[in-house]
PDB file of C-alpha atoms in Angstrom:
ATOM      1  CA  MET A 573     219.940 328.283 177.504  1.00  0.00           C
ATOM      2  CA  LYS A 574     217.120 326.172 178.902  1.00  0.00           C
ATOM      3  CA  ARG A 575     217.884 323.517 181.499  1.00  0.00           C
ATOM      4  CA  GLU A 576     217.709 319.920 180.299  1.00  0.00           C
ATOM      5  CA  ARG A 577     214.611 318.087 181.558  1.00  0.00           C
ATOM      6  CA  THR A 578     214.755 314.409 182.543  1.00  0.00           C
ATOM      7  CA  PHE A 579     212.253 311.908 181.279  1.00  0.00           C
ATOM      8  CA  MET A 580     211.302 308.243 181.774  1.00  0.00           C
ATOM      9  CA  VAL A 581     209.184 306.189 179.362  1.00  0.00           C
ATOM     10  CA  VAL A 582     207.178 303.255 180.794  1.00  0.00           C
ATOM     11  CA  ASP A 583     205.408 300.941 178.350  1.00  0.00           C
ATOM     12  CA  ASP A 584     205.508 297.191 177.736  1.00  0.00           C
ATOM     13  CA  SER A 585     205.715 297.853 173.983  1.00  0.00           C
ATOM     14  CA  MET A 586     209.210 298.664 172.714  1.00  0.00           C
ATOM     15  CA  VAL A 587     207.592 300.301 169.678  1.00  0.00           C
ATOM     16  CA  PHE A 588     205.701 302.790 171.877  1.00  0.00           C
ATOM     17  CA  ARG A 589     208.722 303.347 174.166  1.00  0.00           C
ATOM     18  CA  SER A 590     210.892 304.179 171.147  1.00  0.00           C
ATOM     19  CA  ARG A 591     208.290 306.418 169.525  1.00  0.00           C
ATOM     20  CA  ILE A 592     207.594 308.398 172.705  1.00  0.00           C
ATOM     21  CA  ALA A 593     211.324 308.822 173.395  1.00  0.00           C
ATOM     22  CA  ARG A 594     212.030 309.913 169.814  1.00  0.00           C
ATOM     23  CA  LEU A 595     209.277 312.537 169.879  1.00  0.00           C
ATOM     24  CA  ALA A 596     210.141 313.788 173.370  1.00  0.00           C
ATOM     25  CA  THR A 597     213.749 314.406 172.343  1.00  0.00           C
ATOM     26  CA  ASP A 598     213.240 315.770 168.819  1.00  0.00           C
ATOM     27  CA  GLY A 599     213.752 319.368 169.977  1.00  0.00           C
ATOM     28  CA  ARG A 600     210.160 320.613 169.993  1.00  0.00           C
ATOM     29  CA  LEU A 601     210.017 320.398 173.801  1.00  0.00           C
ATOM     30  CA  GLY A 602     213.395 322.015 174.380  1.00  0.00           C
ATOM     31  CA  PRO A 603     216.295 320.085 175.892  1.00  0.00           C
ATOM     32  CA  VAL A 604     214.977 316.703 177.059  1.00  0.00           C
ATOM     33  CA  ARG A 605     217.001 313.619 177.988  1.00  0.00           C
ATOM     34  CA  VAL A 606     215.423 310.200 178.406  1.00  0.00           C
ATOM     35  CA  VAL A 607     217.172 308.827 181.505  1.00  0.00           C
ATOM     36  CA  ALA A 608     215.283 305.527 181.777  1.00  0.00           C
ATOM     37  CA  TYR A 609     212.974 303.082 180.047  1.00  0.00           C
ATOM     38  CA  ALA A 610     210.792 300.496 181.766  1.00  0.00           C
ATOM     39  CA  GLY A 611     208.629 297.672 180.398  1.00  0.00           C
ATOM     40  CA  ASP A 612     206.502 297.138 183.499  1.00  0.00           C
ATOM     41  CA  GLY A 613     205.542 298.773 186.788  1.00  0.00           C
ATOM     42  CA  GLU A 614     208.216 297.039 188.884  1.00  0.00           C
ATOM     43  CA  GLN A 615     210.951 298.235 186.529  1.00  0.00           C
ATOM     44  CA  ALA A 616     209.388 301.706 186.545  1.00  0.00           C
ATOM     45  CA  LEU A 617     209.696 301.996 190.324  1.00  0.00           C
ATOM     46  CA  ALA A 618     213.296 300.728 190.296  1.00  0.00           C
ATOM     47  CA  MET A 619     214.273 303.112 187.475  1.00  0.00           C
ATOM     48  CA  ALA A 620     212.479 306.038 189.117  1.00  0.00           C
ATOM     49  CA  ARG A 621     214.336 305.392 192.373  1.00  0.00           C
ATOM     50  CA  GLN A 622     217.668 305.291 190.523  1.00  0.00           C
ATOM     51  CA  TYR A 623     217.238 308.134 187.992  1.00  0.00           C
ATOM     52  CA  GLN A 624     214.587 310.379 189.590  1.00  0.00           C
ATOM     53  CA  PRO A 625     213.043 311.687 186.341  1.00  0.00           C
ATOM     54  CA  GLU A 626     211.033 314.890 186.368  1.00  0.00           C
ATOM     55  CA  PHE A 627     208.582 313.668 183.720  1.00  0.00           C
ATOM     56  CA  ILE A 628     207.169 310.203 183.078  1.00  0.00           C
ATOM     57  CA  THR A 629     204.895 308.645 180.479  1.00  0.00           C
ATOM     58  CA  MET A 630     203.128 305.568 181.861  1.00  0.00           C
ATOM     59  CA  ASP A 631     201.136 302.830 180.166  1.00  0.00           C
ATOM     60  CA  LEU A 632     198.419 301.221 182.302  1.00  0.00           C
ATOM     61  CA  THR A 633     198.245 297.672 180.926  1.00  0.00           C
ATOM     62  CA  MET A 634     201.579 295.967 181.609  1.00  0.00           C
ATOM     63  CA  PRO A 635     202.874 292.647 182.948  1.00  0.00           C
ATOM     64  CA  ARG A 636     204.090 292.093 186.543  1.00  0.00           C
ATOM     65  CA  MET A 637     202.710 295.373 187.917  1.00  0.00           C
ATOM     66  CA  GLU A 638     199.902 297.368 186.310  1.00  0.00           C
ATOM     67  CA  GLY A 639     200.420 301.039 185.609  1.00  0.00           C
ATOM     68  CA  ALA A 640     197.780 302.169 188.107  1.00  0.00           C
ATOM     69  CA  GLU A 641     199.609 300.402 190.943  1.00  0.00           C
ATOM     70  CA  ALA A 642     202.982 301.717 189.735  1.00  0.00           C
ATOM     71  CA  LEU A 643     201.508 305.213 189.551  1.00  0.00           C
ATOM     72  CA  ALA A 644     200.644 305.108 193.250  1.00  0.00           C
ATOM     73  CA  GLY A 645     204.207 303.999 194.026  1.00  0.00           C
ATOM     74  CA  LEU A 646     205.679 306.749 191.855  1.00  0.00           C
ATOM     75  CA  ARG A 647     203.617 309.379 193.663  1.00  0.00           C
ATOM     76  CA  GLU A 648     205.206 308.281 196.965  1.00  0.00           C
ATOM     77  CA  LEU A 649     208.701 307.945 195.527  1.00  0.00           C
ATOM     78  CA  LEU A 650     208.744 311.111 193.405  1.00  0.00           C
ATOM     79  CA  PRO A 651     205.939 313.398 194.588  1.00  0.00           C
ATOM     80  CA  ASP A 652     207.080 316.250 192.314  1.00  0.00           C
ATOM     81  CA  ALA A 653     207.387 314.181 189.119  1.00  0.00           C
ATOM     82  CA  ARG A 654     204.690 314.821 186.529  1.00  0.00           C
ATOM     83  CA  VAL A 655     203.101 311.779 184.892  1.00  0.00           C
ATOM     84  CA  LEU A 656     201.254 311.445 181.599  1.00  0.00           C
ATOM     85  CA  VAL A 657     199.294 308.209 181.283  1.00  0.00           C
ATOM     86  CA  VAL A 658     199.389 306.883 177.698  1.00  0.00           C
ATOM     87  CA  SER A 659     196.954 304.000 177.353  1.00  0.00           C
ATOM     88  CA  ALA A 660     194.814 302.057 174.906  1.00  0.00           C
ATOM     89  CA  LEU A 661     192.141 301.891 177.615  1.00  0.00           C
ATOM     90  CA  SER A 662     189.919 304.761 176.576  1.00  0.00           C
ATOM     91  CA  ASP A 663     186.934 304.673 178.896  1.00  0.00           C
ATOM     92  CA  ARG A 664     186.307 307.688 181.076  1.00  0.00           C
ATOM     93  CA  ALA A 665     186.489 305.676 184.323  1.00  0.00           C
ATOM     94  CA  THR A 666     190.025 304.498 183.505  1.00  0.00           C
ATOM     95  CA  ALA A 667     191.200 308.048 182.826  1.00  0.00           C
ATOM     96  CA  LEU A 668     189.582 309.329 186.030  1.00  0.00           C
ATOM     97  CA  LYS A 669     191.116 306.515 188.067  1.00  0.00           C
ATOM     98  CA  ALA A 670     194.571 307.361 186.688  1.00  0.00           C
ATOM     99  CA  LEU A 671     194.082 311.042 187.454  1.00  0.00           C
ATOM    100  CA  THR A 672     192.910 310.332 191.004  1.00  0.00           C
ATOM    101  CA  ARG A 673     195.988 308.135 191.536  1.00  0.00           C
ATOM    102  CA  GLY A 674     198.242 311.040 190.680  1.00  0.00           C
ATOM    103  CA  ALA A 675     198.550 311.298 186.907  1.00  0.00           C
ATOM    104  CA  HIS A 676     198.694 314.818 185.485  1.00  0.00           C
ATOM    105  CA  GLY A 677     197.263 313.929 182.096  1.00  0.00           C
ATOM    106  CA  PHE A 678     195.859 311.129 179.957  1.00  0.00           C
ATOM    107  CA  LEU A 679     196.495 310.367 176.279  1.00  0.00           C
ATOM    108  CA  HIS A 680     194.654 307.626 174.407  1.00  0.00           C
ATOM    109  CA  LYS A 681     196.493 305.197 172.078  1.00  0.00           C
ATOM    110  CA  PRO A 682     196.752 305.337 169.170  1.00  0.00           C
ATOM    111  CA  PHE A 683     197.849 308.968 169.049  1.00  0.00           C
ATOM    112  CA  SER A 684     199.370 311.229 166.426  1.00  0.00           C
ATOM    113  CA  ASP A 685     202.818 312.752 166.863  1.00  0.00           C
ATOM    114  CA  GLU A 686     201.187 316.154 167.368  1.00  0.00           C
ATOM    115  CA  GLN A 687     198.802 314.831 170.036  1.00  0.00           C
ATOM    116  CA  LEU A 688     201.737 313.434 172.011  1.00  0.00           C
ATOM    117  CA  ILE A 689     203.788 316.628 171.654  1.00  0.00           C
ATOM    118  CA  ASP A 690     200.787 318.730 172.775  1.00  0.00           C
ATOM    119  CA  ALA A 691     200.171 316.454 175.790  1.00  0.00           C
ATOM    120  CA  LEU A 692     203.864 316.572 176.751  1.00  0.00           C
ATOM    121  CA  ARG A 693     203.961 320.370 176.361  1.00  0.00           C
ATOM    122  CA  GLU A 694     201.040 320.612 178.763  1.00  0.00           C
ATOM    123  CA  LEU A 695     202.689 318.166 181.165  1.00  0.00           C
ATOM    124  CA  MET A 696     205.962 320.113 181.141  1.00  0.00           C
ATOM    125  CA  ALA A 697     204.479 323.611 181.374  1.00  0.00           C
TER     126      ALA A 697
END
């Protein structure tokens, strides 16, 4: 039996948090448990410190602390965690900035269920 993977979803939209969590745990990725949710970068760092997830989806545009700043903090806190940025900001410079700050992938909103599953499969490979 495959080992359960731990996951954190960071997005200021409850709709996106719920959708990402539902798809991540629907069985297509194997055993996955969402250990934490965060609505902004400050919460993300606190939750990451407490739950130490292996995989994280991170929005970039959030209140209190932007995703790019939180991403840098996550890299220090959990250097082995793999992060997929999921953002409505679609320009190439934004994606490159996220990747240079430590993200392992970038998915543009809106996305289909299959696009998210494919991006998460790649992240978790």
